Short mmCIF file of C-alpha atoms in Angstrom, two decimals:
data_model
loop_
_atom_site.label_atom_id
_atom_site.label_comp_id
_atom_site.label_asym_id
_atom_site.label_seq_id
_atom_site.Cartn_x
_atom_site.Cartn_y
_atom_site.Cartn_z
CA MET A 1 -53.21 98.06 -36.26
CA ASP A 2 -51.71 96.11 -33.62
CA ILE A 3 -48.56 96.85 -32.01
CA THR A 4 -46.76 93.92 -33.39
CA GLY A 5 -46.99 95.66 -36.83
CA SER A 6 -46.58 99.10 -35.47
CA ASP A 7 -43.58 97.58 -34.07
CA GLN A 8 -42.23 96.02 -37.58
CA LYS A 9 -42.69 99.67 -39.35
CA LEU A 10 -40.86 101.20 -36.38
CA ARG A 11 -37.95 98.36 -37.11
CA ASN A 12 -38.12 99.12 -40.80
CA LEU A 13 -37.16 102.61 -39.96
CA PHE A 14 -34.75 101.98 -37.61
CA HIS A 15 -33.16 99.55 -40.20
CA LYS A 16 -33.09 102.44 -43.14
CA TYR A 17 -31.27 104.32 -40.47
CA TYR A 18 -28.20 102.25 -39.46
CA VAL A 19 -28.15 101.48 -43.65
CA ASN A 20 -27.57 104.76 -43.88
CA GLU A 21 -25.64 106.00 -41.05
CA ASP A 22 -22.02 105.53 -39.91
CA LEU A 23 -21.46 105.06 -36.25
CA GLU A 24 -18.93 106.51 -33.88
CA PRO A 25 -17.05 103.37 -32.90
CA PRO A 26 -15.27 104.13 -29.26
CA ASP A 27 -11.62 103.91 -29.18
CA LEU A 28 -10.31 100.49 -29.27
CA LEU A 29 -13.17 99.20 -30.61
CA PRO A 30 -11.64 95.64 -30.63
CA SER A 31 -11.37 95.30 -27.06
CA ARG A 32 -14.69 96.46 -26.22
CA GLU A 33 -17.95 94.08 -25.33
CA ILE A 34 -20.86 94.70 -27.69
CA GLY A 35 -24.20 94.45 -26.62
CA TYR A 36 -27.83 94.87 -28.04
CA ILE A 37 -31.34 94.24 -27.65
CA PRO A 38 -33.17 93.24 -30.64
CA PHE A 39 -37.11 94.64 -31.64
CA SER A 40 -38.16 90.81 -30.35
CA GLY A 41 -35.95 88.93 -28.03
CA THR A 42 -33.95 89.46 -24.88
CA MET A 43 -30.34 91.26 -24.58
CA SER A 44 -27.54 89.86 -26.59
CA ARG A 45 -24.03 90.32 -25.12
CA HIS A 46 -20.40 89.24 -25.44
CA ARG A 47 -19.61 89.98 -28.82
CA ARG A 48 -17.00 91.66 -30.40
CA ILE A 49 -16.15 93.80 -33.44
CA GLN A 50 -13.10 94.45 -34.54
CA SER A 51 -13.49 97.62 -37.25
CA ALA A 52 -16.07 100.42 -38.06
CA LYS A 53 -17.01 98.35 -41.27
CA GLU A 54 -17.94 95.47 -39.63
CA LEU A 55 -19.64 97.45 -37.01
CA LYS A 56 -21.81 99.03 -39.75
CA TYR A 57 -22.40 95.29 -40.96
CA PHE A 58 -23.56 94.00 -37.62
CA VAL A 59 -26.09 97.29 -37.08
CA ALA A 60 -27.73 97.06 -40.55
CA ASN A 61 -28.51 93.62 -40.17
CA ALA A 62 -29.16 92.97 -36.49
CA VAL A 63 -31.12 96.31 -36.46
CA PRO A 64 -30.74 96.65 -32.89
CA ARG A 65 -33.62 98.41 -30.77
CA HIS A 66 -30.82 99.09 -28.06
CA LEU A 67 -27.28 99.37 -29.00
CA TYR A 68 -24.61 99.08 -26.32
CA TYR A 69 -20.72 98.94 -25.58
CA SER A 70 -18.69 98.26 -22.98
CA THR A 71 -17.14 101.27 -21.11
CA SER A 72 -14.23 98.71 -19.88
CA TYR A 73 -11.70 97.03 -22.28
CA TYR A 74 -10.58 93.47 -22.51
CA ARG A 75 -8.19 91.43 -24.22
CA LYS A 76 -11.21 88.53 -24.69
CA PRO A 77 -14.13 90.64 -24.72
CA ASP A 78 -16.13 88.26 -26.63
CA GLU A 79 -15.81 85.19 -23.42
CA LYS A 80 -18.87 84.38 -21.83
CA LYS A 81 -17.71 85.04 -18.18
CA MET A 82 -16.24 87.87 -16.52
CA GLN A 83 -13.39 86.40 -15.48
CA ASP A 84 -12.60 85.29 -18.60
CA LYS A 85 -12.90 88.24 -20.42
CA GLU A 86 -9.35 89.61 -18.79
CA TRP A 87 -10.20 92.84 -17.62
CA LEU A 88 -7.30 95.54 -18.59
CA GLY A 89 -9.09 99.04 -17.30
CA ALA A 90 -12.45 100.94 -17.95
CA GLU A 91 -13.34 104.52 -18.79
CA LEU A 92 -15.13 106.48 -15.45
CA ILE A 93 -18.54 107.23 -16.87
CA PHE A 94 -21.39 109.39 -15.16
CA ASP A 95 -24.89 108.48 -16.34
CA LEU A 96 -27.55 111.99 -15.21
CA ASP A 97 -31.13 111.41 -16.18
CA ALA A 98 -34.30 112.01 -14.36
CA ASP A 99 -34.58 109.23 -11.68
CA HIS A 100 -32.62 110.88 -9.41
CA ILE A 101 -33.78 114.32 -9.92
CA LYS A 102 -36.57 115.70 -7.52
CA GLY A 103 -39.63 116.32 -8.49
CA ALA A 104 -39.27 114.72 -11.91
CA GLU A 105 -42.35 112.61 -11.77
CA SER A 106 -43.98 115.74 -11.84
CA MET A 107 -42.37 117.40 -14.76
CA THR A 108 -42.49 117.29 -18.64
CA TYR A 109 -40.09 115.54 -20.91
CA VAL A 110 -38.98 119.13 -21.69
CA GLN A 111 -38.57 120.39 -17.96
CA ILE A 112 -36.47 116.99 -16.84
CA LEU A 113 -34.05 117.15 -20.18
CA GLU A 114 -33.84 121.14 -18.90
CA GLU A 115 -33.35 120.19 -15.37
CA VAL A 116 -31.05 117.27 -15.81
CA LYS A 117 -28.91 119.37 -17.87
CA LYS A 118 -28.24 121.78 -15.11
CA HIS A 119 -27.04 118.91 -12.73
CA THR A 120 -24.41 117.92 -16.09
CA ILE A 121 -22.95 121.66 -16.31
CA ARG A 122 -22.41 121.36 -12.52
CA LEU A 123 -21.06 117.78 -12.50
CA ILE A 124 -18.80 119.24 -15.18
CA GLU A 125 -17.70 122.13 -14.26
CA ASN A 126 -18.02 122.20 -10.42
CA PHE A 127 -16.87 118.44 -9.85
CA LEU A 128 -14.83 117.24 -12.39
CA MET A 129 -13.11 120.09 -14.05
CA GLY A 130 -13.32 122.33 -11.00
CA ASP A 131 -12.32 119.60 -7.61
CA LEU A 132 -10.90 117.01 -9.84
CA GLY A 133 -8.34 118.97 -12.14
CA ILE A 134 -10.08 116.97 -15.12
CA LYS A 135 -9.55 118.56 -18.18
CA GLU A 136 -11.39 119.11 -20.61
CA SER A 137 -9.93 117.27 -23.90
CA GLU A 138 -10.06 113.88 -21.22
CA LEU A 139 -14.07 114.35 -21.41
CA LYS A 140 -16.38 113.24 -23.96
CA LEU A 141 -19.93 114.32 -23.38
CA TYR A 142 -23.24 112.32 -25.11
CA PHE A 143 -27.23 112.95 -25.12
CA SER A 144 -28.37 109.82 -24.22
CA GLY A 145 -31.46 109.75 -26.62
CA GLY A 146 -33.52 109.55 -23.43
CA ARG A 147 -33.92 111.59 -20.30
CA GLY A 148 -30.40 113.01 -19.95
CA TYR A 149 -26.42 112.75 -20.23
CA HIS A 150 -23.61 110.39 -20.31
CA VAL A 151 -20.16 111.96 -19.14
CA HIS A 152 -17.02 109.92 -19.87
CA VAL A 153 -13.35 110.58 -18.59
CA LEU A 154 -11.08 108.95 -21.16
CA SER A 155 -7.59 109.14 -19.05
CA GLU A 156 -5.01 107.19 -17.50
CA LYS A 157 -5.72 108.47 -14.38
CA VAL A 158 -8.97 106.64 -14.34
CA TYR A 159 -8.88 103.10 -16.28
CA GLY A 160 -7.34 101.12 -13.24
CA LEU A 161 -9.71 102.43 -10.38
CA ASN A 162 -11.49 99.46 -8.95
CA SER A 163 -15.11 99.71 -7.84
CA ASP A 164 -14.69 101.30 -4.34
CA SER A 165 -11.78 103.85 -5.95
CA ARG A 166 -14.81 105.27 -7.94
CA ARG A 167 -17.55 104.95 -5.25
CA GLU A 168 -15.29 107.57 -3.17
CA ILE A 169 -15.83 109.68 -6.38
CA THR A 170 -19.18 109.50 -6.57
CA ASP A 171 -19.82 109.91 -2.56
CA PHE A 172 -17.60 113.06 -3.44
CA ILE A 173 -20.13 114.44 -5.73
CA ARG A 174 -23.70 113.79 -4.20
CA GLY A 175 -21.76 114.73 -1.29
CA GLU A 176 -21.98 112.31 1.14
CA ASN A 177 -20.24 112.18 4.38
CA LEU A 178 -20.35 115.76 5.23
CA THR A 179 -21.21 116.72 8.74
CA ALA A 180 -21.65 119.40 11.02
CA GLN A 181 -18.53 118.10 13.23
CA GLY A 182 -16.52 117.37 10.03
CA MET A 183 -17.25 120.77 8.50
CA ILE A 184 -15.81 122.91 11.59
CA SER A 185 -12.75 120.69 11.85
CA ALA A 186 -12.05 121.06 8.37
CA VAL A 187 -12.17 125.13 9.18
CA THR A 188 -10.19 124.43 12.68
CA SER A 189 -7.31 122.84 10.76
CA ALA A 190 -7.21 125.43 7.92
CA LYS A 191 -8.54 123.23 5.52
CA LEU A 192 -11.07 125.48 4.11
CA VAL A 193 -9.35 125.90 0.60
CA GLY A 194 -12.08 124.61 -1.99
CA GLY A 195 -14.23 121.90 -2.80
CA TRP A 196 -17.30 121.20 -0.11
CA PRO A 197 -15.70 122.93 2.12
CA LYS A 198 -16.12 126.01 0.66
CA ARG A 199 -19.29 125.60 -0.75
CA VAL A 200 -20.99 125.40 2.58
CA ASP A 201 -19.26 128.27 3.78
CA GLU A 202 -20.61 130.21 0.72
CA TYR A 203 -24.10 128.79 1.93
CA VAL A 204 -23.76 129.63 5.24
CA THR A 205 -22.69 133.23 4.82
CA ASN A 206 -25.25 133.82 2.40
CA PHE A 207 -27.88 132.15 4.63
CA PHE A 208 -27.09 134.62 7.48
CA ARG A 209 -26.94 137.14 4.99
CA SER A 210 -29.83 136.98 4.31
CA LEU A 211 -31.53 136.38 7.78
CA PRO A 212 -33.94 139.62 8.32
CA ARG A 213 -33.01 141.04 11.71
CA GLU A 214 -36.14 141.87 13.22
CA LYS A 215 -37.66 138.92 15.04
CA ASP A 216 -41.09 138.41 13.83
CA PRO A 217 -39.42 137.22 10.11
CA ALA A 218 -36.53 135.52 11.30
CA MET A 219 -39.06 133.37 13.46
CA GLU A 220 -40.76 132.58 10.09
CA VAL A 221 -37.62 131.23 8.34
CA LEU A 222 -36.03 129.83 11.86
CA LYS A 223 -39.43 127.78 12.58
CA LYS A 224 -38.88 126.28 9.61
CA ILE A 225 -35.45 124.89 10.28
CA PHE A 226 -35.89 123.84 14.17
CA THR A 227 -38.87 121.39 15.06
CA ASN A 228 -40.92 124.18 17.59
CA ALA A 229 -41.15 127.83 17.50
CA SER A 230 -39.18 127.46 21.07
CA SER A 231 -36.04 126.54 19.73
CA ALA A 232 -36.06 128.73 16.95
CA ARG A 233 -36.42 131.75 19.23
CA SER A 234 -34.18 129.91 21.33
CA PHE A 235 -31.54 130.29 18.47
CA PHE A 236 -32.39 133.69 17.46
CA GLU A 237 -31.72 135.37 20.76
CA HIS A 238 -29.04 133.18 20.99
CA ILE A 239 -27.59 134.95 18.11
CA GLU A 240 -28.88 138.32 18.88
CA LYS A 241 -26.08 138.41 22.65
CA PRO A 242 -22.85 139.80 21.43
CA SER A 243 -19.77 137.40 21.20
CA LYS A 244 -15.91 138.65 20.89
CA MET A 245 -14.13 138.22 17.41
CA GLY A 246 -10.50 139.31 17.74
CA ASN A 247 -10.26 142.48 19.84
CA ARG A 248 -13.64 143.38 18.81
CA THR A 249 -17.27 142.75 20.50
CA MET A 250 -20.04 141.99 17.79
CA LYS A 251 -23.13 140.52 17.68
CA ARG A 252 -23.16 136.80 16.55
CA ILE A 253 -25.57 137.10 13.91
CA ASP A 254 -22.72 139.77 12.50
CA ILE A 255 -20.15 137.20 13.25
CA LEU A 256 -22.05 134.57 11.72
CA SER A 257 -23.13 136.91 8.36
CA ASN A 258 -19.11 137.75 7.80
CA GLY A 259 -16.90 135.53 5.36
CA GLY A 260 -14.81 134.60 7.68
CA ILE A 261 -14.08 131.63 9.48
CA GLU A 262 -14.78 132.36 12.99
CA LYS A 263 -18.12 131.75 12.36
CA TYR A 264 -17.94 128.31 13.04
CA LYS A 265 -17.15 128.87 16.75
CA ILE A 266 -20.37 130.14 17.23
CA LEU A 267 -22.01 127.58 15.57
CA GLY A 268 -20.18 124.72 17.58
CA GLU A 269 -20.95 126.62 20.74
CA ASP A 270 -24.02 124.35 21.14
CA ASP A 271 -26.96 121.71 19.81
CA ARG A 272 -28.63 124.86 17.95
CA GLY A 273 -25.36 125.86 16.35
CA LEU A 274 -24.71 122.82 15.06
CA ARG A 275 -28.16 121.71 14.06
CA MET A 276 -28.17 124.61 12.17
CA LEU A 277 -25.09 123.72 10.74
CA SER A 278 -26.35 120.27 9.62
CA TYR A 279 -29.49 122.11 8.06
CA LEU A 280 -27.40 124.63 6.14
CA ILE A 281 -25.36 121.66 4.68
CA ASN A 282 -28.01 119.57 3.60
CA GLU A 283 -29.19 122.63 1.77
CA THR A 284 -25.43 123.19 0.55
CA ARG A 285 -25.67 119.24 -0.91
CA GLU A 286 -29.14 119.51 -2.46
CA ASN A 287 -28.60 122.69 -4.01
CA MET A 288 -24.94 121.89 -5.25
CA SER A 289 -24.27 118.59 -6.19
CA SER A 290 -24.79 117.04 -9.10
CA GLU A 291 -27.48 114.02 -8.84
CA ILE A 292 -25.44 110.93 -11.23
CA ASP A 293 -26.76 107.27 -11.15
CA ASP A 294 -23.78 105.74 -8.50
CA PRO A 295 -24.11 101.92 -9.89
CA VAL A 296 -23.01 103.05 -13.60
CA THR A 297 -20.00 105.25 -12.19
CA THR A 298 -19.19 101.81 -9.76
CA ASP A 299 -19.52 99.13 -11.76
CA VAL A 300 -16.31 98.42 -14.02
CA HIS A 301 -17.99 95.92 -16.51
CA ARG A 302 -20.80 98.85 -17.52
CA LEU A 303 -22.46 98.21 -20.71
CA ILE A 304 -23.23 102.19 -21.94
CA ARG A 305 -24.82 103.51 -25.14
CA PHE A 306 -23.04 103.44 -28.42
CA PRO A 307 -22.16 106.95 -29.93
CA GLY A 308 -24.83 107.45 -33.08
CA SER A 309 -26.94 104.62 -31.95
CA LEU A 310 -30.90 105.21 -31.74
CA HIS A 311 -32.71 104.67 -28.46
CA GLY A 312 -35.41 102.28 -28.77
CA LYS A 313 -37.75 104.25 -26.47
CA THR A 314 -37.47 107.51 -28.39
CA GLY A 315 -35.92 106.91 -31.39
CA LEU A 316 -33.34 109.75 -30.88
CA ARG A 317 -29.97 109.79 -31.63
CA VAL A 318 -27.28 109.45 -28.69
CA ILE A 319 -25.37 112.45 -30.14
CA GLY A 320 -21.90 113.98 -29.03
CA VAL A 321 -22.45 117.51 -27.00
CA LYS A 322 -19.56 120.32 -27.14
CA ILE A 323 -18.96 121.01 -23.82
CA ALA A 324 -19.15 124.62 -24.74
CA ASP A 325 -22.34 124.49 -26.71
CA LEU A 326 -24.14 122.23 -23.78
CA PRO A 327 -25.95 125.29 -21.99
CA THR A 328 -27.60 126.03 -25.26
CA PHE A 329 -28.00 122.58 -26.85
CA GLU A 330 -31.64 121.10 -27.51
CA PRO A 331 -32.06 117.80 -27.53
CA LEU A 332 -35.30 117.29 -29.42
CA VAL A 333 -33.92 118.95 -32.07
CA SER A 334 -30.59 117.99 -32.62
CA ALA A 335 -30.99 114.69 -31.77
CA ILE A 336 -33.52 113.79 -34.33
CA PRO A 337 -31.78 111.44 -36.90
CA GLU A 338 -31.55 113.53 -40.74
CA SER A 339 -33.29 110.33 -41.94
CA PHE A 340 -36.75 111.28 -39.92
CA ARG A 341 -36.67 114.99 -40.59
CA SER A 342 -38.26 114.68 -43.34
CA GLY A 343 -41.67 113.21 -44.28
CA ALA A 344 -45.16 112.57 -42.42
CA ALA A 345 -46.42 109.36 -41.13
CA ARG A 346 -49.95 108.20 -39.87
CA ILE A 347 -50.53 107.19 -35.68
CA TYR A 348 -53.04 106.16 -33.70
CA SER A 349 -53.42 107.40 -30.40
CA GLU A 350 -56.00 105.95 -27.59
CA LYS A 351 -55.36 109.41 -25.60
CA GLU A 352 -55.20 112.83 -26.25
CA PHE A 353 -52.03 114.74 -25.25
CA SER A 354 -49.58 117.51 -26.66
CA LEU A 355 -45.86 117.12 -27.86
CA ASP A 356 -43.15 119.67 -27.88
CA MET A 357 -40.90 118.48 -30.49
CA ASN A 358 -38.17 120.32 -32.57
CA ARG A 359 -39.14 123.38 -31.45
CA GLN A 360 -43.03 123.05 -32.22
CA SER A 361 -46.36 121.75 -30.35
CA PHE A 362 -48.12 119.30 -31.51
CA HIS A 363 -51.66 118.19 -30.54
CA ILE A 364 -52.30 114.70 -30.23
CA GLU A 365 -56.19 113.76 -30.73
CA ILE A 366 -58.29 110.44 -30.58
CA GLY A 367 -57.91 108.59 -32.81
CA GLU A 368 -55.53 108.43 -36.49
CA GLN A 369 -54.10 111.77 -37.77
CA GLU A 370 -50.75 112.62 -39.79
CA ILE A 371 -47.61 114.14 -38.17
CA PRO A 372 -44.06 114.85 -38.92
CA LEU A 373 -42.40 111.59 -38.97
CA TYR A 374 -39.92 112.28 -36.22
CA ALA A 375 -42.27 112.89 -34.08
CA ALA A 376 -44.48 109.58 -34.98
CA VAL A 377 -41.20 107.43 -34.50
CA PHE A 378 -40.98 109.02 -30.86
CA LEU A 379 -44.29 108.71 -29.96
CA CYS A 380 -44.40 104.67 -31.60
CA ALA A 381 -40.87 104.14 -29.78
CA SER A 382 -42.42 105.73 -26.54
CA LYS A 383 -45.60 103.44 -26.65
CA ARG A 384 -47.85 106.22 -26.64
CA ALA A 385 -49.07 105.80 -29.91
CA LEU A 386 -48.90 103.25 -33.59
CA LEU A 387 -47.67 103.41 -36.81
CA ILE A 388 -50.30 102.86 -39.05
#
């Protein structure tokens, strides 16, 4: 069985899905540009679809490997040139996947999905609903069908934002432009009320509370931060010395371990403290930011995966997820299309590997074997096996 024959079988399965499935049209569907990638050929876009009925007819005939719609609203979405479409506004979109997750290259697919989920929860709870005050009712969340999630903000407050304004939001979420001097300025200006300054402050406090008070164990920690043992020793000796805090005299390490803002006077005294604060800011950013794909958010003409469509590299559905359900959501269970859940299919693989899906583990051997249809679709779509 060649690749072409396998792809045709996959297309037939996608066709069956689209004939029987009613997709979820986005609001103001006639104002959206529709695009798709077929099973053979290149991307086709600049289409306009007027209704759910027309949409069903279109996907059943086109059988897209990937189906997209514009996050923007246009007066003339089917015009070929962007300037002729007459842009009316755009949703604020966040795309989270494995591309920007540290260490993703050494993770399994299951581990990647779990890690991206953590970043998605952080984005929604800490930044969108927390710092930016976006209401849960203004958010729509979708599993992308691939390796992550799409978060849509649907609000009059965001529709008219240009690319620069959206970039400011992504920079904020990623913790860009945080500096030691900026943190100290925020504190001295009495601006330490929330957002990143509060996150940094909590991280700084917890770090010094957990720093060993004995010299040798403390040095083991500090040597990982400073460039050499001499600098680490110098910093440790510095924070062991007393300093005045109000009417009291305390060791600097005790002031640094305190939850108040006095610690920044100590950290701002010299380059040693500023270097330490810079390190802790970077650690805060790495542990508390949300890894988002900036170009997706900043592009006001972006196409995004169509809800209910199939992802052409997995055969999984682009499925809506309730925010409250996200912590326990299992994409490799819930995103399997109903039409692929029953039945089996034969595949051919040139490699031996394992596959975890639908709470089951499959051992894929070299050669031919029969496995559940949904697993066969997944492996064929991801180019790891052929349908025979």
